[in-house]
Backbone as a printed PyTorch tensor [residue, N CA C, xyz], in Angstrom:
tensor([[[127.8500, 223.2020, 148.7910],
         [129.2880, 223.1080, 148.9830],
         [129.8660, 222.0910, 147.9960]],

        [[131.0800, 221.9120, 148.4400],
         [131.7020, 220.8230, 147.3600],
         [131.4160, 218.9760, 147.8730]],

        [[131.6880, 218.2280, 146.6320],
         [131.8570, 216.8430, 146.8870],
         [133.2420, 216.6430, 147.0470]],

        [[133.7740, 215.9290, 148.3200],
         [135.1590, 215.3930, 148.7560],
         [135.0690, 214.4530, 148.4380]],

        [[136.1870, 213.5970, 148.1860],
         [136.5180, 212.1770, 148.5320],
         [137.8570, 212.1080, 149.3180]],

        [[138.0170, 211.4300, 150.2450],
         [138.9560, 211.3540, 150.9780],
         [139.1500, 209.9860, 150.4480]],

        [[140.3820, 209.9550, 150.6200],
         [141.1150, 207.7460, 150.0730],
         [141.7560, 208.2070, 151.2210]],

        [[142.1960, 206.8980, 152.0980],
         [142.5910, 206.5120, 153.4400],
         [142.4210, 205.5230, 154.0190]],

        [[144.1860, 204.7580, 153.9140],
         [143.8420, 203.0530, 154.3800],
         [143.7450, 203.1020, 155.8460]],

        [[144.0580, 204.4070, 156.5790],
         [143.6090, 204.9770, 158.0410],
         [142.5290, 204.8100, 158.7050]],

        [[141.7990, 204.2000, 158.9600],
         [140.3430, 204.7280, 159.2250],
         [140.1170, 205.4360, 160.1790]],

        [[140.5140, 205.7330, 161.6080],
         [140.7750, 207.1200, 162.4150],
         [140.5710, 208.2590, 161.8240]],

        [[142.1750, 208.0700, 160.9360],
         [142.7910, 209.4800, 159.9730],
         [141.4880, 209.7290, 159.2310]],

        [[141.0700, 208.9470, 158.4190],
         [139.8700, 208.9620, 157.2890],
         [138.5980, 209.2920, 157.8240]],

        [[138.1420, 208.7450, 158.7340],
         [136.7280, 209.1240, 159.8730],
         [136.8310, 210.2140, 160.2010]],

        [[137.6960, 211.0320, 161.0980],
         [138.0830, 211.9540, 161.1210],
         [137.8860, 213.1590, 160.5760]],

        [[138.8930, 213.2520, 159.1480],
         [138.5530, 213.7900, 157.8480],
         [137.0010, 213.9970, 157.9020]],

        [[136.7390, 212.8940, 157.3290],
         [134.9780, 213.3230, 156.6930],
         [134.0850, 213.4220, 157.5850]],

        [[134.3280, 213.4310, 158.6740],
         [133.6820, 213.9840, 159.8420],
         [133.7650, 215.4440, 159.7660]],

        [[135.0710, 216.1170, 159.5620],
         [135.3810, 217.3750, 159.9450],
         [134.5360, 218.0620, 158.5150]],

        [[134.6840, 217.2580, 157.3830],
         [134.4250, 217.7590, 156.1030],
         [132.7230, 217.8860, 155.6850]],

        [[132.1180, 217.3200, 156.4850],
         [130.7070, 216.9870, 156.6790],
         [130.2780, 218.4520, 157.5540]],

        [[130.8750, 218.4180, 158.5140],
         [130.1720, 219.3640, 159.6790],
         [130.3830, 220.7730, 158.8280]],

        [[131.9650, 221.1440, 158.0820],
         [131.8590, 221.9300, 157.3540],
         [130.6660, 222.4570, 155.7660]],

        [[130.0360, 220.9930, 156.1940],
         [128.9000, 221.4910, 154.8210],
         [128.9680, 221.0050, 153.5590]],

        [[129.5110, 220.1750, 153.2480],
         [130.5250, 219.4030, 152.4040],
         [130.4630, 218.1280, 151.9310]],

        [[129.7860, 217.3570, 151.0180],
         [129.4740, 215.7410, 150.5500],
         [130.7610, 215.2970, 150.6380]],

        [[130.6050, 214.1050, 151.5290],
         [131.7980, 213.6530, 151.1300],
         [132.1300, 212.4570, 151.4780]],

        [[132.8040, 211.8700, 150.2690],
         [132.8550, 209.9550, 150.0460],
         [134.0830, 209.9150, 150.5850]],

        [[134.3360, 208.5680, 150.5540],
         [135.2590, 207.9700, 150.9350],
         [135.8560, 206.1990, 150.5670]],

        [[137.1030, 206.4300, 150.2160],
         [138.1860, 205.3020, 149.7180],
         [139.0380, 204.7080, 150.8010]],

        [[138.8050, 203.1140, 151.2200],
         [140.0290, 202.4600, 152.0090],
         [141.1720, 202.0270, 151.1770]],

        [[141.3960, 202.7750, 150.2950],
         [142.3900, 202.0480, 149.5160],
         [142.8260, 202.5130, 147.6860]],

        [[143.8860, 203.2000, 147.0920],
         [144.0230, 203.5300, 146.1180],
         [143.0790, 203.3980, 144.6920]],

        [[143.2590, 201.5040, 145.0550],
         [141.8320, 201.0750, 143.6660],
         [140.4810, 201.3790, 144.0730]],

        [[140.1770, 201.4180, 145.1630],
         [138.9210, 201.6240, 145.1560],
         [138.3240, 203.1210, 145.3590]],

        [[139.9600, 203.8750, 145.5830],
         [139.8560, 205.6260, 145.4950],
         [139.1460, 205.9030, 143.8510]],

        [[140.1940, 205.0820, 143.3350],
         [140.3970, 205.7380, 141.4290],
         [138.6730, 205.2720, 141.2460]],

        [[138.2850, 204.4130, 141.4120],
         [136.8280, 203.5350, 141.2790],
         [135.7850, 204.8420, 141.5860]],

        [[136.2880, 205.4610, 142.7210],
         [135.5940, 206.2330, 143.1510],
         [135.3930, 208.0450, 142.5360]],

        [[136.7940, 208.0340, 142.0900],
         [137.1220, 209.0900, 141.5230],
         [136.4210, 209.0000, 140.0780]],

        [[136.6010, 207.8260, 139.5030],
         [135.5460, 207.5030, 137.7930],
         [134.1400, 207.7780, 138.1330]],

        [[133.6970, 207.1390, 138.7850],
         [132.4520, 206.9630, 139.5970],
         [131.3370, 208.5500, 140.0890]],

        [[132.0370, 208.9670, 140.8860],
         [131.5990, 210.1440, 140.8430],
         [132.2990, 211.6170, 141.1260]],

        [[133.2200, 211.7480, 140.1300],
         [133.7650, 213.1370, 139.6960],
         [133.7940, 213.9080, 140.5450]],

        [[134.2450, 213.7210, 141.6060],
         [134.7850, 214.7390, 142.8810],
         [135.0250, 216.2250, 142.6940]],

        [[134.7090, 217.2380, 143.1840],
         [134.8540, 218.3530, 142.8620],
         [136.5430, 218.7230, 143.6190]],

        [[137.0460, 217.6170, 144.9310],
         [137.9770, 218.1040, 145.5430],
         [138.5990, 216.2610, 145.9310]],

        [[139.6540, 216.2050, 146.1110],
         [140.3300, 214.8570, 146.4760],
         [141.5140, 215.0710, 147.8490]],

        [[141.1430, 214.6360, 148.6570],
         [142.3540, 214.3360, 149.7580],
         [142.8700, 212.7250, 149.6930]],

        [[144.0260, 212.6430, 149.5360],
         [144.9280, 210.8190, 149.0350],
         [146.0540, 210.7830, 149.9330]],

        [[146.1760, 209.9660, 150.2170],
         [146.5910, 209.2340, 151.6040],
         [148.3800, 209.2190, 150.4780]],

        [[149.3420, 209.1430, 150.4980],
         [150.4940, 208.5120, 149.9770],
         [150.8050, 207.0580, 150.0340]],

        [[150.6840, 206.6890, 151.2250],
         [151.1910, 205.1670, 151.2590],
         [149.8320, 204.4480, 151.6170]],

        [[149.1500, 203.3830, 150.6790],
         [147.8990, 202.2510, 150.7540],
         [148.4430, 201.7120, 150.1940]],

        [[147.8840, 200.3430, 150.4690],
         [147.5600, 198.9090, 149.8120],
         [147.1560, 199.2450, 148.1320]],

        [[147.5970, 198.2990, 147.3820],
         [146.9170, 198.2700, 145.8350],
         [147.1140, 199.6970, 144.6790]],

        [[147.2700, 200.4550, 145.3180],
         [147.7040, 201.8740, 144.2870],
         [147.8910, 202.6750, 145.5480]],

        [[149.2230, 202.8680, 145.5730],
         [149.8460, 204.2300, 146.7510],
         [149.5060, 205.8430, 145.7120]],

        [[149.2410, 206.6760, 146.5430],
         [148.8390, 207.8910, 146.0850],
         [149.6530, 208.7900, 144.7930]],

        [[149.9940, 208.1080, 144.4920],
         [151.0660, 208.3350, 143.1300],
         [150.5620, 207.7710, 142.2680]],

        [[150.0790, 206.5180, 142.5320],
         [149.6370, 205.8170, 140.9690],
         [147.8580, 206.4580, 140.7950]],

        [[147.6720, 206.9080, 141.9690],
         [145.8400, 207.2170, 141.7490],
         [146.0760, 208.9220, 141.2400]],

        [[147.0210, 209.5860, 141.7460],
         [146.8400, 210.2470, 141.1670],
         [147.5980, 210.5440, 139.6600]],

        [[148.7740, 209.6220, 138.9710],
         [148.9060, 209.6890, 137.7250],
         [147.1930, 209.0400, 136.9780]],

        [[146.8700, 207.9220, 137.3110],
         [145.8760, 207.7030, 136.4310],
         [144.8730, 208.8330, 136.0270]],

        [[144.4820, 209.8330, 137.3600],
         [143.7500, 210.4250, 137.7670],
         [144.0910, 211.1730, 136.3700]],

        [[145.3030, 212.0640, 136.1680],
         [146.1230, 212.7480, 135.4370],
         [146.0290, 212.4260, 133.8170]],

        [[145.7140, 211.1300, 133.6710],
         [145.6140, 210.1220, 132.5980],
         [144.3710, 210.7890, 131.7530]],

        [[143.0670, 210.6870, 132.6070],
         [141.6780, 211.0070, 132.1390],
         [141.7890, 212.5460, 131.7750]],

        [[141.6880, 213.0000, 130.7190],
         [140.7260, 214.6070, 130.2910],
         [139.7140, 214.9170, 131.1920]],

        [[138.8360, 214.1230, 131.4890],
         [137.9670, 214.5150, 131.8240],
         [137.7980, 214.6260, 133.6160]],

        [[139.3880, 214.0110, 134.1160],
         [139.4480, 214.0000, 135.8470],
         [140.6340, 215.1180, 135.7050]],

        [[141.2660, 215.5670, 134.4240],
         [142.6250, 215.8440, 135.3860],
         [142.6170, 217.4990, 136.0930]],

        [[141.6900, 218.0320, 135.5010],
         [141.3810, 219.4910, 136.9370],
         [140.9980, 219.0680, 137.8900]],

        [[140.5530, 217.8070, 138.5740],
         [140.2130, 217.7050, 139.8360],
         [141.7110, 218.0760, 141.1680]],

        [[141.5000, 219.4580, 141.8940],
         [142.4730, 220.0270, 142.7880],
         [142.1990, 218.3940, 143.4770]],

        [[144.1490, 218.2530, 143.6390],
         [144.3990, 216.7010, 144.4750],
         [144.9320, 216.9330, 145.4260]],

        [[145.0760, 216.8870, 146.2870],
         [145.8350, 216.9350, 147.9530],
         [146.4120, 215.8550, 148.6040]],

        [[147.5660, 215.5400, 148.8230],
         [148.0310, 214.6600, 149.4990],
         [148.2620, 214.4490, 151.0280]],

        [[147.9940, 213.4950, 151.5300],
         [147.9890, 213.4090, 153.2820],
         [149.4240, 212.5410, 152.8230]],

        [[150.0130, 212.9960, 154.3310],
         [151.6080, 212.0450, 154.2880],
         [151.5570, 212.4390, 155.9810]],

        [[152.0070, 210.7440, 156.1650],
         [152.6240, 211.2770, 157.7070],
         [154.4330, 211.1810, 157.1960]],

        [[154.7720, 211.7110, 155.7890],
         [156.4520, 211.9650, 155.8140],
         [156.0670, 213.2620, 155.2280]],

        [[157.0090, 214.0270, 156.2220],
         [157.3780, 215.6020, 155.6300],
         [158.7130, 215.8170, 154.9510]],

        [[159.2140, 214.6140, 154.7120],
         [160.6990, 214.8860, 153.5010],
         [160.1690, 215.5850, 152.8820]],

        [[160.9510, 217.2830, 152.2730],
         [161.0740, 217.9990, 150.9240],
         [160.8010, 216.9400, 149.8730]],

        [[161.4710, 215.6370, 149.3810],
         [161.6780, 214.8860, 148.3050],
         [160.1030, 214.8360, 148.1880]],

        [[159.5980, 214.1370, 149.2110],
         [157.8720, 213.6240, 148.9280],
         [157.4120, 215.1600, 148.4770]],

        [[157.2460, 215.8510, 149.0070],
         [156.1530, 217.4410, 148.6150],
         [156.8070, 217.6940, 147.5410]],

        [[158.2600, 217.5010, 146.9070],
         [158.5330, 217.8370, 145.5550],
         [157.8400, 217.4150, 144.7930]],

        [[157.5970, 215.8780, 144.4030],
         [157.7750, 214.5790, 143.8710],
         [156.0620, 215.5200, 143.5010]],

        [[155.0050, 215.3550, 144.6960],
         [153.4340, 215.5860, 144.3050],
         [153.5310, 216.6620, 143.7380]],

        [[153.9010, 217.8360, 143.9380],
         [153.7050, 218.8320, 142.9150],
         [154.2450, 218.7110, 141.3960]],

        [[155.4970, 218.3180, 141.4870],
         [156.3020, 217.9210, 140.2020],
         [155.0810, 217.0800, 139.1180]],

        [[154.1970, 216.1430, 139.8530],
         [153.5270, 215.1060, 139.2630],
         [152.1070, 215.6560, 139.1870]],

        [[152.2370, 217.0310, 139.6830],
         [150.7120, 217.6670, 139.3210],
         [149.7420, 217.4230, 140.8120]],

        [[149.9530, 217.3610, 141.8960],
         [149.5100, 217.2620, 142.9280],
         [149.3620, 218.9840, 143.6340]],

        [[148.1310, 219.3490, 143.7120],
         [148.0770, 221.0870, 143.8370],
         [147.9590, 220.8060, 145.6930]],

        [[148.5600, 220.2710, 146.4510],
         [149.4450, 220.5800, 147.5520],
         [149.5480, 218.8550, 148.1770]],

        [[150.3030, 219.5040, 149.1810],
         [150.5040, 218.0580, 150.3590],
         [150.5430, 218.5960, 151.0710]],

        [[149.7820, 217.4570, 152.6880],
         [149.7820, 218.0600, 154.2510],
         [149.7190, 216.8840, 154.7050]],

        [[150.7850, 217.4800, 155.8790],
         [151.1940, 216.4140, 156.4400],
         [150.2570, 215.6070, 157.9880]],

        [[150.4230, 214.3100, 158.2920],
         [149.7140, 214.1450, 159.3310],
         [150.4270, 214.3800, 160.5440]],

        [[150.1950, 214.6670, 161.2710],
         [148.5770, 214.8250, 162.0330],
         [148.2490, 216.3430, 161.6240]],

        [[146.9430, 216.3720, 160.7280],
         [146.9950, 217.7830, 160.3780],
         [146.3520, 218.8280, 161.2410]],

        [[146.8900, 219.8870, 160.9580],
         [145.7770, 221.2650, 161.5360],
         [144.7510, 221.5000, 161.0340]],

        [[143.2150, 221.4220, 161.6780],
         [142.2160, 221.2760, 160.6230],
         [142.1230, 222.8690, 160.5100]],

        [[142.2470, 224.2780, 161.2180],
         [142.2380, 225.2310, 160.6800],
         [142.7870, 225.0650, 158.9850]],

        [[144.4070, 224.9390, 158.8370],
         [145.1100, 225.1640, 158.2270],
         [143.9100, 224.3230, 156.8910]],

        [[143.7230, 223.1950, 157.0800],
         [142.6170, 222.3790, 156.2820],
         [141.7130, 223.2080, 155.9590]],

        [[141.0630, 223.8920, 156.4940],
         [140.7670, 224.5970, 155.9190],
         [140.2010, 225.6400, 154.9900]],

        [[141.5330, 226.2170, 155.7220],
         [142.2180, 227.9510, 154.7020],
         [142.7300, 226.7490, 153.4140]],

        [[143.1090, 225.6070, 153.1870],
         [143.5060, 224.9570, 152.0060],
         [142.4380, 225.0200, 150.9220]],

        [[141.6000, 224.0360, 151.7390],
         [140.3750, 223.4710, 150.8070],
         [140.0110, 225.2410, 150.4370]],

        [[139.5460, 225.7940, 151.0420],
         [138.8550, 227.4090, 150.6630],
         [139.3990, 227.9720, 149.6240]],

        [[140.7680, 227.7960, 149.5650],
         [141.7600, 228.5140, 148.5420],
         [141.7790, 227.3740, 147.1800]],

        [[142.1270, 226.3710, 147.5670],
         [141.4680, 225.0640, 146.2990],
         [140.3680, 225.7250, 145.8070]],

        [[139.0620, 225.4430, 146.4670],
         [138.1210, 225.6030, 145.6120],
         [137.4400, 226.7020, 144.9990]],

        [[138.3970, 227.7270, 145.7820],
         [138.0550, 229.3740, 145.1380],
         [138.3490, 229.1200, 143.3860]],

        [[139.6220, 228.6570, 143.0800],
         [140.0850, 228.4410, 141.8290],
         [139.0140, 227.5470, 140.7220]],

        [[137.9050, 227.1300, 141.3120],
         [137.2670, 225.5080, 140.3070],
         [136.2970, 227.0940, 140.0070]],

        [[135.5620, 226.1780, 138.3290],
         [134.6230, 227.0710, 137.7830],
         [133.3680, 226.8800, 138.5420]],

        [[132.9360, 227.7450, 138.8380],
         [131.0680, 227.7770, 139.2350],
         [130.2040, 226.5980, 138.7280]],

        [[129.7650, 226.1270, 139.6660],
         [128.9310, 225.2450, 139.5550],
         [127.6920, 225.5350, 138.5870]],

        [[127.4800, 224.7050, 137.2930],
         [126.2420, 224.9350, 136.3440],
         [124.5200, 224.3870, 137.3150]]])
């Protein structure tokens, strides 16, 4: 299956996550916090990213412009967690190259039919 990283200054929200993402079959790391997401994202090249919007030290905007920055990170499919469902925020991540946002408290069905449809799109694993 794929490698996740979830970033999440949540730890519930975040435990949670890679709990659900584990049982589905699925490696998957984990970030308390923007800088130590991106650290993680250099580190080991995630095949899939779920990012929290609002943390401490880099809010999910700046991890994922840097992210955007690198050649060599910027196909990594990015997903944003928000507990705000303003239109403005879900504009703003796609506008900035964010291939969706979901909001909290999520539906893990809907999670997913996401991730499935994300990673249908990545090239085959060598």
């Amino acid at each position: 299956m794929a490698r996740i990283l979830v970033i999440d200054d949540e730890a519930p929200i975040r435990e949670n996550l890679v709990r659900f993402l584990a049982l589905e079959g699925h490696q998957v790391l984990q970030a308390v916090d923007g800088r130590l997401g991106l650290e993680a994202i250099r580190a080991h090249k995630p095949d899939f990213i779920f990012c929290d919007v609002m943390m401490p030290h880099m809010d999910g905007f700046e991890v994922l412009a840097a992210t955007h920055a690198d050649p060599a990170l910027r196909g990594i499919p990015f997903v944003f967690l928000s507990a705000s469902a303003e239109p403005e925020k879900l504009e703003a991540a796609l506008q900035q190259g964010a291939t969706g946002y979901v909001t909290k408290p999520f539906n893990l069905a809907n999670l997913r039919q996401l991730l499935a449809t994300q990673l249908a799109h990545l090239p085959p694993a060598v």
